[in-house]
Short mmCIF file of C-alpha atoms and ligand atoms in Angstrom, two decimals:
data_model
loop_
_atom_site.label_atom_id
_atom_site.label_comp_id
_atom_site.label_asym_id
_atom_site.label_seq_id
_atom_site.Cartn_x
_atom_site.Cartn_y
_atom_site.Cartn_z
CA UNK A 1 -5.48 -19.78 -287.62
CA UNK A 2 -6.15 -17.03 -289.93
CA UNK A 3 -4.14 -16.94 -292.63
CA UNK A 4 -6.23 -14.78 -294.92
CA UNK A 5 -3.73 -11.75 -294.45
CA UNK A 6 -3.30 -9.23 -296.62
CA UNK A 7 -0.52 -6.08 -296.91
CA UNK A 8 -1.75 -2.91 -298.37
CA UNK A 9 0.58 -1.12 -301.32
CA UNK A 10 -0.02 3.04 -300.56
CA UNK A 11 1.89 5.20 -303.01
CA UNK A 12 2.88 8.31 -302.45
CA UNK A 13 2.77 11.30 -304.85
CA UNK A 14 1.34 14.90 -305.30
CA UNK A 15 -0.81 16.73 -307.92
CA UNK A 16 2.28 18.87 -309.74
CA UNK A 17 3.49 16.31 -312.12
CA UNK A 18 -0.05 16.27 -314.08
CA UNK A 19 -2.60 13.43 -314.75
CA UNK A 20 -0.27 11.72 -317.06
CA UNK A 21 2.54 10.74 -314.72
CA UNK A 22 0.06 10.11 -312.02
CA UNK A 23 -1.44 7.97 -314.38
CA UNK A 24 1.73 6.03 -315.22
CA UNK A 25 2.29 5.81 -311.12
CA UNK A 26 -0.50 4.22 -310.60
CA UNK A 27 -0.30 1.70 -313.73
CA UNK A 28 3.26 1.02 -312.48
CA UNK A 29 2.39 0.72 -308.75
CA UNK A 30 -0.43 -2.14 -309.55
CA UNK A 31 1.99 -3.70 -311.93
CA UNK A 32 4.73 -4.10 -309.10
CA UNK A 33 2.01 -5.40 -306.31
CA UNK A 34 1.02 -7.68 -308.66
CA UNK A 35 4.32 -8.99 -309.65
CA UNK A 36 5.66 -8.95 -306.13
CA UNK A 37 2.41 -10.88 -304.49
CA UNK A 38 3.70 -13.68 -306.42
CA UNK A 39 6.91 -14.26 -304.70
CA UNK A 40 5.58 -13.03 -301.07
CA UNK A 41 3.97 -15.00 -298.52
CA UNK A 42 0.88 -13.04 -298.50
CA UNK A 43 -0.94 -10.74 -301.19
CA UNK A 44 0.09 -7.26 -301.45
CA UNK A 45 -2.60 -5.26 -302.86
CA UNK A 46 -2.31 -1.83 -304.33
CA UNK A 47 -4.35 0.67 -302.72
CA UNK A 48 -3.87 4.61 -303.60
CA UNK A 49 -1.62 6.83 -305.29
CA UNK A 50 -2.38 9.40 -302.68
CA UNK A 51 -1.77 12.97 -303.22
CA UNK A 52 -3.68 15.00 -300.65
CA UNK A 53 -3.96 14.63 -296.41
CA UNK A 54 -7.29 13.33 -296.98
CA UNK A 55 -6.44 10.28 -299.28
CA UNK A 56 -3.54 9.28 -296.80
CA UNK A 57 -6.01 9.63 -293.34
CA UNK A 58 -8.78 7.83 -295.59
CA UNK A 59 -6.56 4.81 -296.21
CA UNK A 60 -5.49 4.49 -292.84
CA UNK A 61 -8.40 4.68 -291.24
CA UNK A 62 -9.48 1.56 -293.75
CA UNK A 63 -6.46 -0.20 -293.06
CA UNK A 64 -6.96 -0.02 -288.83
CA UNK A 65 -10.38 -1.13 -288.96
CA UNK A 66 -9.70 -4.33 -291.80
CA UNK A 67 -8.93 -7.02 -289.88
CA UNK A 68 -7.52 -8.64 -292.96
CA UNK A 69 -4.99 -5.84 -293.36
CA UNK A 70 -1.75 -7.21 -291.42
CA UNK A 71 0.49 -4.06 -292.55
CA UNK A 72 1.05 -1.35 -295.06
CA UNK A 73 3.82 -0.98 -297.33
CA UNK A 74 4.40 2.89 -298.58
CA UNK A 75 6.69 3.57 -301.50
CA UNK A 76 6.85 7.19 -303.41
CA UNK A 77 7.55 6.91 -307.13
CA UNK A 78 7.74 10.44 -307.07
CA UNK A 79 8.26 13.16 -304.69
CA UNK A 80 5.03 13.56 -301.96
CA UNK A 81 5.56 15.98 -299.67
CA UNK A 82 5.27 14.61 -296.18
CA UNK A 83 3.24 17.10 -294.56
CA UNK A 84 0.16 15.65 -296.14
CA UNK A 85 1.23 12.27 -294.38
CA UNK A 86 1.34 13.68 -290.64
CA UNK A 87 -2.33 13.03 -289.92
CA UNK A 88 -2.81 9.52 -291.53
CA UNK A 89 0.73 8.75 -290.25
CA UNK A 90 -0.14 9.57 -286.74
CA UNK A 91 -3.40 7.68 -286.57
CA UNK A 92 -1.85 4.55 -288.00
CA UNK A 93 -2.42 1.45 -285.99
CA UNK A 94 -1.19 -1.13 -288.61
CA UNK A 95 2.47 -2.70 -288.97
CA UNK A 96 4.24 -0.21 -291.24
CA UNK A 97 7.44 -0.37 -293.80
CA UNK A 98 8.84 1.89 -296.16
CA UNK A 99 10.06 0.15 -299.27
CA UNK A 100 12.81 2.46 -300.97
CA UNK A 101 12.91 1.26 -304.26
CA UNK A 102 12.33 2.34 -308.02
CA UNK A 103 10.64 0.95 -310.95
CA UNK A 104 13.67 0.74 -313.26
CA UNK A 105 16.61 -0.87 -312.66
CA UNK A 106 18.78 1.33 -314.41
CA UNK A 107 19.77 4.63 -315.44
CA UNK A 108 18.79 4.34 -319.47
CA UNK A 109 21.56 6.18 -320.61
CA UNK A 110 20.31 7.25 -323.91
CA UNK A 111 16.80 8.21 -323.09
CA UNK A 112 17.40 10.06 -319.68
CA UNK A 113 15.98 13.42 -319.81
CA UNK A 114 14.30 15.62 -317.29
CA UNK A 115 10.87 13.82 -317.66
CA UNK A 116 12.51 10.83 -316.97
CA UNK A 117 14.09 12.60 -313.81
CA UNK A 118 10.56 13.78 -312.74
CA UNK A 119 8.68 10.34 -313.17
CA UNK A 120 11.31 8.61 -311.52
CA UNK A 121 12.44 10.31 -308.35
CA UNK A 122 12.10 8.01 -305.67
CA UNK A 123 15.69 8.60 -304.90
CA UNK A 124 14.44 11.92 -303.50
CA UNK A 125 11.00 11.18 -302.72
CA UNK A 126 11.92 8.21 -300.40
CA UNK A 127 13.76 10.51 -298.58
CA UNK A 128 11.21 12.86 -297.83
CA UNK A 129 9.10 10.41 -296.63
CA UNK A 130 11.83 8.66 -294.06
CA UNK A 131 12.18 11.68 -292.70
CA UNK A 132 8.62 12.43 -291.56
CA UNK A 133 8.62 8.70 -290.05
CA UNK A 134 11.57 9.57 -288.21
CA UNK A 135 9.90 12.79 -286.87
CA UNK A 136 7.12 11.42 -285.87
CA UNK A 137 9.07 8.20 -284.27
CA UNK A 138 7.09 5.58 -286.12
CA UNK A 139 8.00 2.01 -285.48
CA UNK A 140 8.56 1.34 -289.02
CA UNK A 141 10.78 -1.04 -291.23
CA UNK A 142 12.71 -0.03 -294.04
CA UNK A 143 14.01 -2.30 -296.92
CA UNK A 144 15.95 -0.66 -299.71
CA UNK A 145 16.66 -2.57 -303.11
CA UNK A 146 15.19 -3.33 -306.43
CA UNK A 147 11.75 -4.42 -306.53
CA UNK A 148 12.22 -7.95 -308.56
CA UNK A 149 15.44 -9.11 -306.39
CA UNK A 150 14.86 -11.78 -304.51
CA UNK A 151 16.83 -10.23 -301.40
CA UNK A 152 14.14 -7.99 -301.36
CA UNK A 153 11.44 -10.38 -301.61
CA UNK A 154 12.66 -12.19 -298.75
CA UNK A 155 12.85 -9.06 -296.90
CA UNK A 156 9.10 -8.10 -297.16
CA UNK A 157 8.08 -11.54 -296.83
CA UNK A 158 9.89 -12.05 -293.51
CA UNK A 159 8.60 -8.66 -292.32
CA UNK A 160 5.01 -9.91 -293.34
CA UNK A 161 5.69 -12.81 -291.45
CA UNK A 162 6.44 -10.95 -288.21
CA UNK A 163 3.61 -8.66 -288.69
CA UNK A 164 1.00 -11.99 -288.69
CA UNK A 165 2.84 -12.29 -285.62
CA UNK A 166 1.96 -8.49 -284.44
CA UNK A 167 -2.19 -9.64 -285.29
CA UNK A 168 -1.75 -13.38 -283.66
CA UNK A 169 -0.37 -11.53 -280.63
CA UNK A 170 -3.48 -8.73 -280.44
CA UNK A 171 -5.83 -11.86 -280.33
CA UNK A 172 -4.00 -14.06 -278.21
CA UNK A 173 -5.95 -15.69 -275.17
CA UNK A 174 -3.88 -18.20 -273.01
CA UNK A 175 -5.73 -20.72 -271.13
CA UNK A 176 -3.91 -21.57 -267.50
CA UNK A 177 -4.82 -24.86 -265.83
CA UNK A 178 -3.98 -23.94 -262.67
CA UNK A 179 -1.12 -21.46 -261.56
CA UNK A 180 2.61 -21.49 -261.71
CA UNK A 181 4.94 -23.47 -260.07
CA UNK A 182 5.07 -22.25 -256.42
CA UNK A 183 8.24 -19.67 -255.98
CA UNK A 184 9.63 -19.66 -259.42
CA UNK A 185 10.23 -15.92 -260.44
CA UNK A 186 11.03 -15.72 -264.20
CA UNK A 187 7.64 -17.28 -265.26
CA UNK A 188 5.72 -14.38 -263.14
CA UNK A 189 4.59 -11.33 -265.11
CA UNK A 190 2.07 -8.66 -264.80
CA UNK A 191 -0.84 -9.67 -266.75
CA UNK A 192 -2.15 -6.19 -267.15
CA UNK A 193 0.85 -4.83 -268.76
CA UNK A 194 1.00 -7.71 -271.21
CA UNK A 195 -2.41 -6.86 -272.50
CA UNK A 196 -2.15 -3.36 -272.69
CA UNK A 197 1.23 -3.74 -274.82
CA UNK A 198 0.82 -7.14 -276.52
CA UNK A 199 -2.87 -7.58 -276.71
CA UNK A 200 -2.49 -10.91 -274.79
CA UNK A 201 -5.73 -12.15 -272.73
CA UNK A 202 -4.47 -14.59 -269.69
CA UNK A 203 -6.96 -15.79 -267.68
CA UNK A 204 -7.15 -19.29 -265.59
CA UNK A 205 -9.25 -22.25 -265.57
CA UNK A 206 -9.60 -25.12 -263.05
CA UNK A 207 -7.86 -28.19 -263.46
CA UNK A 208 -11.27 -29.56 -262.46
CA UNK A 209 -13.12 -28.05 -265.56
CA UNK A 210 -10.67 -29.87 -267.28
CA UNK A 211 -11.07 -33.08 -265.86
CA UNK A 212 -14.84 -32.97 -266.44
CA UNK A 213 -14.33 -32.42 -270.02
CA UNK A 214 -11.97 -35.43 -269.85
CA UNK A 215 -14.70 -37.61 -268.31
CA UNK A 216 -17.08 -36.54 -271.23
CA UNK A 217 -14.50 -37.68 -273.93
CA UNK A 218 -16.08 -40.85 -275.86
CA UNK A 219 -14.30 -44.09 -277.03
CA UNK A 220 -14.61 -43.48 -280.53
CA UNK A 221 -13.40 -39.93 -280.26
CA UNK A 222 -10.09 -41.45 -278.63
CA UNK A 223 -9.89 -44.34 -281.52
CA UNK A 224 -10.34 -41.38 -284.05
CA UNK A 225 -6.93 -39.61 -282.78
CA UNK A 226 -5.29 -43.08 -281.71
CA UNK A 227 -5.26 -43.39 -285.93
CA UNK A 228 -3.90 -39.96 -286.18
CA UNK A 229 -1.21 -41.03 -283.51
CA UNK A 230 -0.37 -44.28 -285.01
CA UNK A 231 -0.04 -42.96 -288.54
CA UNK A 232 2.41 -39.87 -287.70
CA UNK A 233 4.14 -41.60 -284.65
CA UNK A 234 5.93 -45.27 -284.10
CA UNK A 235 4.30 -46.64 -281.48
CA UNK A 236 7.25 -47.91 -278.91
CA UNK A 237 5.39 -49.09 -276.23
CA UNK A 238 2.91 -51.68 -275.08
CA UNK A 239 1.07 -49.41 -272.64
CA UNK A 240 -1.78 -48.41 -275.09
CA UNK A 241 -3.89 -47.28 -271.88
CA UNK A 242 -1.33 -44.80 -271.73
CA UNK A 243 -1.55 -43.43 -275.01
CA UNK A 244 -5.55 -43.45 -274.91
CA UNK A 245 -5.26 -41.28 -271.65
CA UNK A 246 -3.09 -38.66 -273.35
CA UNK A 247 -5.38 -38.90 -276.10
CA UNK A 248 -8.12 -38.13 -273.78
CA UNK A 249 -6.08 -35.37 -272.45
CA UNK A 250 -5.57 -34.02 -275.53
CA UNK A 251 -9.48 -33.89 -276.92
CA UNK A 252 -10.35 -32.58 -273.75
CA UNK A 253 -7.79 -29.59 -274.03
CA UNK A 254 -8.49 -28.90 -277.35
CA UNK A 255 -12.26 -28.72 -277.08
CA UNK A 256 -11.87 -26.22 -274.20
CA UNK A 257 -9.20 -23.99 -275.92
CA UNK A 258 -11.25 -24.13 -279.15
CA UNK A 259 -14.46 -22.81 -277.23
CA UNK A 260 -12.62 -19.90 -275.94
CA UNK A 261 -10.61 -19.29 -278.95
CA UNK A 262 -7.45 -19.59 -277.01
CA UNK A 263 -3.97 -20.50 -279.11
CA UNK A 264 -1.96 -21.12 -275.96
CA UNK A 265 -2.09 -22.73 -272.56
CA UNK A 266 -0.16 -23.80 -269.72
CA UNK A 267 -0.56 -26.52 -266.87
CA UNK A 268 1.83 -27.36 -263.96
CA UNK A 269 3.12 -30.86 -262.66
CA UNK A 270 2.02 -29.74 -259.28
CA UNK A 271 -1.73 -29.34 -260.06
CA UNK A 272 -2.77 -32.28 -261.58
CA UNK A 273 -6.00 -33.24 -259.69
CA UNK A 274 -8.40 -35.78 -260.98
CA UNK A 275 -5.69 -36.54 -263.98
CA UNK A 276 -3.50 -39.64 -263.94
CA UNK A 277 -0.89 -38.25 -265.86
CA UNK A 278 0.83 -34.89 -267.10
CA UNK A 279 -0.14 -34.36 -270.69
CA UNK A 280 2.79 -35.01 -272.45
CA UNK A 281 1.93 -36.69 -275.80
CA UNK A 282 -1.36 -34.73 -275.61
CA UNK A 283 0.57 -31.12 -275.08
CA UNK A 284 3.05 -32.05 -278.06
CA UNK A 285 0.60 -33.03 -280.44
CA UNK A 286 -1.28 -29.79 -279.70
CA UNK A 287 1.83 -27.93 -280.50
CA UNK A 288 2.54 -29.64 -283.52
CA UNK A 289 -1.17 -28.25 -284.57
CA UNK A 290 0.10 -24.80 -284.12
CA UNK A 291 -1.12 -24.17 -280.37
CA UNK A 292 1.41 -22.39 -277.76
CA UNK A 293 2.55 -24.39 -274.86
CA UNK A 294 4.30 -23.34 -271.30
CA UNK A 295 5.22 -25.83 -268.52
CA UNK A 296 4.95 -24.59 -264.87
CA UNK A 297 2.39 -22.12 -265.58
CA UNK A 298 4.62 -20.51 -267.77
CA UNK A 299 1.75 -18.49 -269.51
CA UNK A 300 4.52 -16.13 -271.20
CA UNK A 301 6.55 -18.37 -273.13
CA UNK A 302 3.48 -20.40 -274.20
CA UNK A 303 1.80 -17.32 -275.88
CA UNK A 304 5.27 -16.94 -277.26
CA UNK A 305 5.56 -20.19 -278.71
CA UNK A 306 2.09 -19.73 -280.59
CA UNK A 307 3.25 -16.52 -281.85
CA UNK A 308 6.61 -18.11 -282.97
CA UNK A 309 4.75 -20.87 -284.82
CA UNK A 310 2.34 -18.47 -286.61
CA UNK A 311 5.13 -16.20 -287.63
CA UNK A 312 6.63 -19.79 -289.31
CA UNK A 313 6.44 -21.32 -292.91
CA UNK A 314 2.14 -21.57 -293.58
CA UNK A 315 1.34 -20.34 -290.35
CA UNK A 316 3.09 -23.28 -288.20
CA UNK A 317 6.92 -23.53 -288.52
CA UNK A 318 9.63 -25.19 -286.63
CA UNK A 319 9.28 -23.40 -283.39
CA UNK A 320 8.99 -24.84 -279.85
CA UNK A 321 8.65 -24.63 -276.05
CA UNK A 322 12.10 -25.59 -275.09
CA UNK A 323 14.16 -25.72 -271.83
CA UNK A 324 18.02 -25.42 -271.15
CA UNK A 325 18.55 -28.55 -268.91
CA UNK A 326 22.39 -29.24 -269.04
CA UNK A 327 25.72 -28.67 -270.16
CA UNK A 328 28.35 -30.39 -272.06
CA UNK A 329 31.71 -28.49 -271.08
CA UNK A 330 34.29 -30.56 -272.66
CA UNK A 331 36.79 -28.38 -274.22
CA UNK A 332 36.13 -27.75 -278.01
CA UNK A 333 32.88 -29.57 -277.90
CA UNK A 334 30.81 -27.15 -275.60
CA UNK A 335 26.82 -27.72 -276.45
CA UNK A 336 23.48 -27.32 -274.31
CA UNK A 337 21.25 -29.98 -274.03
CA UNK A 338 17.64 -28.61 -274.42
CA UNK A 339 14.32 -30.56 -273.49
CA UNK A 340 11.79 -30.86 -270.90
CA UNK A 341 10.21 -33.37 -268.66
CA UNK A 342 8.10 -34.30 -271.60
CA UNK A 343 6.81 -31.37 -273.84
CA UNK A 344 8.66 -30.59 -276.68
CA UNK A 345 6.97 -30.07 -279.99
CA UNK A 346 7.55 -32.89 -282.63
CA UNK A 347 8.21 -29.59 -285.55
CA UNK A 348 11.64 -29.95 -283.98
CA UNK A 349 12.01 -33.43 -285.02
CA UNK A 350 14.69 -35.23 -286.82
CA UNK A 351 12.83 -38.42 -288.14
CA UNK A 352 9.66 -39.96 -286.87
CA UNK A 353 9.00 -39.51 -283.29
CA UNK A 354 8.30 -42.63 -281.23
CA UNK A 355 5.70 -42.79 -278.53
CA UNK A 356 7.21 -44.35 -274.97
CA UNK A 357 5.90 -44.78 -271.50
CA UNK A 358 8.09 -43.88 -268.85
CA UNK A 359 8.31 -43.39 -265.23
CA UNK A 360 7.81 -39.65 -264.29
CA UNK A 361 8.94 -38.97 -260.71
CA UNK A 362 8.26 -35.35 -260.38
CA UNK A 363 4.88 -34.17 -259.64
CA UNK A 364 1.23 -35.75 -259.49
CA UNK A 365 1.32 -38.80 -261.89
CA UNK A 366 -0.64 -41.52 -260.43
CA UNK A 367 0.68 -43.57 -263.61
CA UNK A 368 3.55 -43.16 -266.45
CA UNK A 369 2.74 -40.61 -269.30
CA UNK A 370 3.36 -41.41 -272.68
CA UNK A 371 5.25 -38.50 -274.95
CA UNK A 372 6.94 -38.44 -277.63
CA UNK A 373 10.73 -39.08 -277.93
CA UNK A 374 13.05 -37.62 -280.63
CA UNK A 375 16.41 -35.87 -281.53
CA UNK A 376 15.95 -32.26 -283.03
CA UNK A 377 17.53 -31.58 -286.33
CA UNK A 378 20.75 -29.67 -287.09
CA UNK A 379 20.99 -26.07 -288.87
CA UNK A 380 20.94 -22.50 -287.38
CA UNK A 381 18.28 -21.38 -285.16
CA UNK A 382 16.99 -18.83 -282.40
CA UNK A 383 15.92 -19.15 -278.72
CA UNK A 384 13.93 -16.20 -277.27
CA UNK A 385 12.72 -15.62 -274.21
CA UNK A 386 10.32 -12.33 -272.86
CA UNK A 387 10.84 -11.50 -269.53
CA UNK A 388 8.88 -8.72 -267.04
CA UNK A 389 11.31 -6.31 -266.01
CA UNK A 390 8.85 -4.46 -263.55
CA UNK A 391 6.93 -2.12 -265.74
CA UNK A 392 8.30 -3.21 -269.07
CA UNK A 393 9.01 -5.97 -271.06
CA UNK A 394 12.17 -7.52 -272.57
CA UNK A 395 12.48 -9.55 -275.49
CA UNK A 396 16.18 -11.68 -275.36
CA UNK A 397 17.26 -13.48 -278.39
CA UNK A 398 19.82 -15.54 -278.71
CA UNK A 399 21.67 -17.53 -282.23
CA UNK A 400 22.44 -20.77 -281.47
CA UNK A 401 23.40 -23.85 -283.90
CA UNK A 402 21.82 -26.76 -283.92
CA UNK A 403 24.00 -30.18 -284.08
CA UNK A 404 23.00 -33.59 -284.23
CA UNK A 405 23.27 -34.82 -280.52
CA UNK A 406 26.47 -35.99 -279.99
CA UNK A 407 25.65 -38.96 -278.05
CA UNK A 408 22.43 -41.27 -278.06
CA UNK A 409 22.00 -41.13 -274.64
CA UNK A 410 19.23 -44.27 -274.77
CA UNK A 411 18.09 -44.06 -271.34
CA UNK A 412 16.93 -40.26 -271.71
CA UNK A 413 13.31 -40.39 -271.79
CA UNK A 414 12.44 -37.43 -273.68
CA UNK A 415 12.83 -35.33 -276.85
CA UNK A 416 16.25 -33.65 -276.73
CA UNK A 417 17.87 -30.77 -278.94
CA UNK A 418 21.60 -30.07 -278.90
CA UNK A 419 23.12 -26.71 -279.62
CA UNK A 420 25.96 -24.37 -279.41
CA UNK A 421 25.07 -20.67 -278.61
CA UNK A 422 26.76 -17.95 -279.97
CA UNK A 423 29.11 -16.41 -279.79
CA UNK A 424 30.62 -19.73 -277.54
CA UNK A 425 28.93 -21.58 -274.93
CA UNK A 426 30.59 -19.91 -271.99
CA UNK A 427 30.38 -16.39 -273.33
CA UNK A 428 26.85 -16.95 -274.59
CA UNK A 429 25.62 -18.07 -271.30
CA UNK A 430 27.05 -15.17 -269.62
CA UNK A 431 25.67 -12.93 -272.02
CA UNK A 432 22.00 -14.78 -271.57
CA UNK A 433 22.28 -14.40 -267.61
CA UNK A 434 23.38 -10.89 -267.47
CA UNK A 435 20.27 -10.06 -269.60
CA UNK A 436 18.06 -11.85 -267.42
CA UNK A 437 16.81 -14.60 -270.00
CA UNK A 438 14.67 -17.58 -268.46
CA UNK A 439 15.15 -21.35 -268.52
CA UNK A 440 12.17 -21.82 -270.49
CA UNK A 441 12.24 -20.15 -274.49
CA UNK A 442 10.99 -20.66 -277.41
CA UNK A 443 13.49 -22.20 -279.95
CA UNK A 444 12.94 -21.65 -283.87
CA UNK A 445 14.63 -22.98 -286.61
CA UNK A 446 12.10 -21.00 -288.66
CA UNK A 447 11.96 -17.34 -287.36
CA UNK A 448 14.86 -15.29 -287.48
CA UNK A 449 16.16 -12.94 -285.17
CA UNK A 450 15.63 -9.90 -287.39
CA UNK A 451 11.74 -10.96 -287.71
CA UNK A 452 11.93 -11.26 -283.76
CA UNK A 453 13.49 -7.69 -283.79
CA UNK A 454 10.53 -6.31 -286.09
CA UNK A 455 8.34 -7.88 -283.87
CA UNK A 456 9.28 -6.29 -280.76
CA UNK A 457 9.61 -2.92 -282.20
CA UNK A 458 5.85 -3.26 -283.61
CA UNK A 459 5.20 -4.23 -280.04
CA UNK A 460 6.94 -1.55 -278.44
CA UNK A 461 8.92 -3.57 -276.30
CA UNK A 462 12.88 -3.95 -275.55
CA UNK A 463 14.75 -6.36 -277.85
CA UNK A 464 17.94 -7.88 -276.90
CA UNK A 465 19.70 -9.82 -279.46
CA UNK A 466 23.00 -12.26 -278.62
CA UNK A 467 25.19 -12.73 -281.55
CA UNK A 468 28.83 -14.15 -282.56
CA UNK A 469 29.98 -10.70 -281.97
CA UNK A 470 28.28 -10.26 -278.09
CA UNK A 471 30.65 -9.48 -275.39
CA UNK A 472 29.20 -9.46 -271.81
CA UNK A 473 31.07 -6.13 -271.42
CA UNK A 474 29.16 -4.46 -274.40
CA UNK A 475 25.87 -6.28 -273.41
CA UNK A 476 26.22 -4.92 -269.98
CA UNK A 477 26.81 -1.36 -271.12
CA UNK A 478 23.60 -1.97 -273.67
CA UNK A 479 21.27 -3.09 -270.72
CA UNK A 480 22.69 0.04 -268.55
CA UNK A 481 21.78 2.45 -271.31
CA UNK A 482 18.64 0.68 -272.34
CA UNK A 483 17.02 0.25 -269.04
CA UNK A 484 17.59 4.54 -268.59
CA UNK A 485 16.34 4.83 -272.22
CA UNK A 486 12.90 2.58 -271.19
CA UNK A 487 12.40 4.45 -268.11
CA UNK A 488 12.10 7.66 -269.60
CA UNK A 489 10.26 6.27 -272.80
MN1 LIG B 1 10.38 -26.03 -267.41
#
């Protein structure tokens, strides 16, 4: 995972103020970029105090070309006439945030005079700047507030991480082992559309290719990975052969993913020719390392899992492939129970996961697959689903509150997470179903709904957010209007 991203600070001005003011602006902009970088997840690099159309166009060309530049942040210390920004902004291909701030925190009562006003006029400079981005229909983030405030740092930092999601998306390769589960609709999608919009390269590899690589894995390689498993997890089974088989699967899949530069993969229990076990522990431990996974050939959720992971803390946050399984409908205790037949990422775990082996009746398993079993953490989270509406993509995000599972479920042989959907289980489910959200989601404790909104805006796809204030009536209307708008777009 490339984490060497940086962001460029581009400050707008004009020649009118004279060299002295421009020097002050430049000095302060450098200081601000340097200071803010201490509190941001990625460096903010001061680039230019732009005064001409050419300076702006040149810096945008450079930003477009530089792979390490994940976005630009603009600000106008002084007034910067916006017609000089049109050519540059019209050719910008990187995420864009307008920081509306000013160098001084307070109006200095005694010192304020017209010189002060000429230098410190972000309040109207930022409005001129905002107009042109609105006029050009730029997909941009606006963050307003004092540049030294914690809140501004948090919002800029969150936006930066969403930009990393954009960069990762544009380089995303998904390796599909076999096709989608037969007859399932929601896991389908237009791969050409997805590549055009999101940049994903989604291609298939035969399960036989994987089996060939599995057969070449050495006992020494398996021993080394077994040592990692033993260190990270509690071994709660005597069936060492099953664990070693999962290690063989993990090593082979990782080799193929890395050889191709793929960060996500899917497989299906209906196509395991030549394999003894559906990868359980193998897929789970790959997800722990930042790879995205989708079951039943769900390549959309696989890529989204990798993207949300990359948007999280240190480029590999607590985000995981998840599936709504079953409800607890007792009044006052309404919860969803999420799990999967094996593959839930241990980044969600409360405590140390256990490796267990159990019979898995579904699919082509010849032998009992080893898997990690654990309970999910309590806390605020979101679930996210990307669906293909035919001609466009819709990203649905729902706020949820995860709880410690209210019962131990000792005979459930898989990892499990229990949550309360917003605004409440029944209304939340009605909204989710009305919007067409899938049974597969990415569950994240780490990425916020605001970040997903930012990401969707930057990718130019529809965003639907189900919150504590949602009602099916309002949502139905919103979806109807969005449907019309997206057809015209
Ligand atoms: Mn599934």
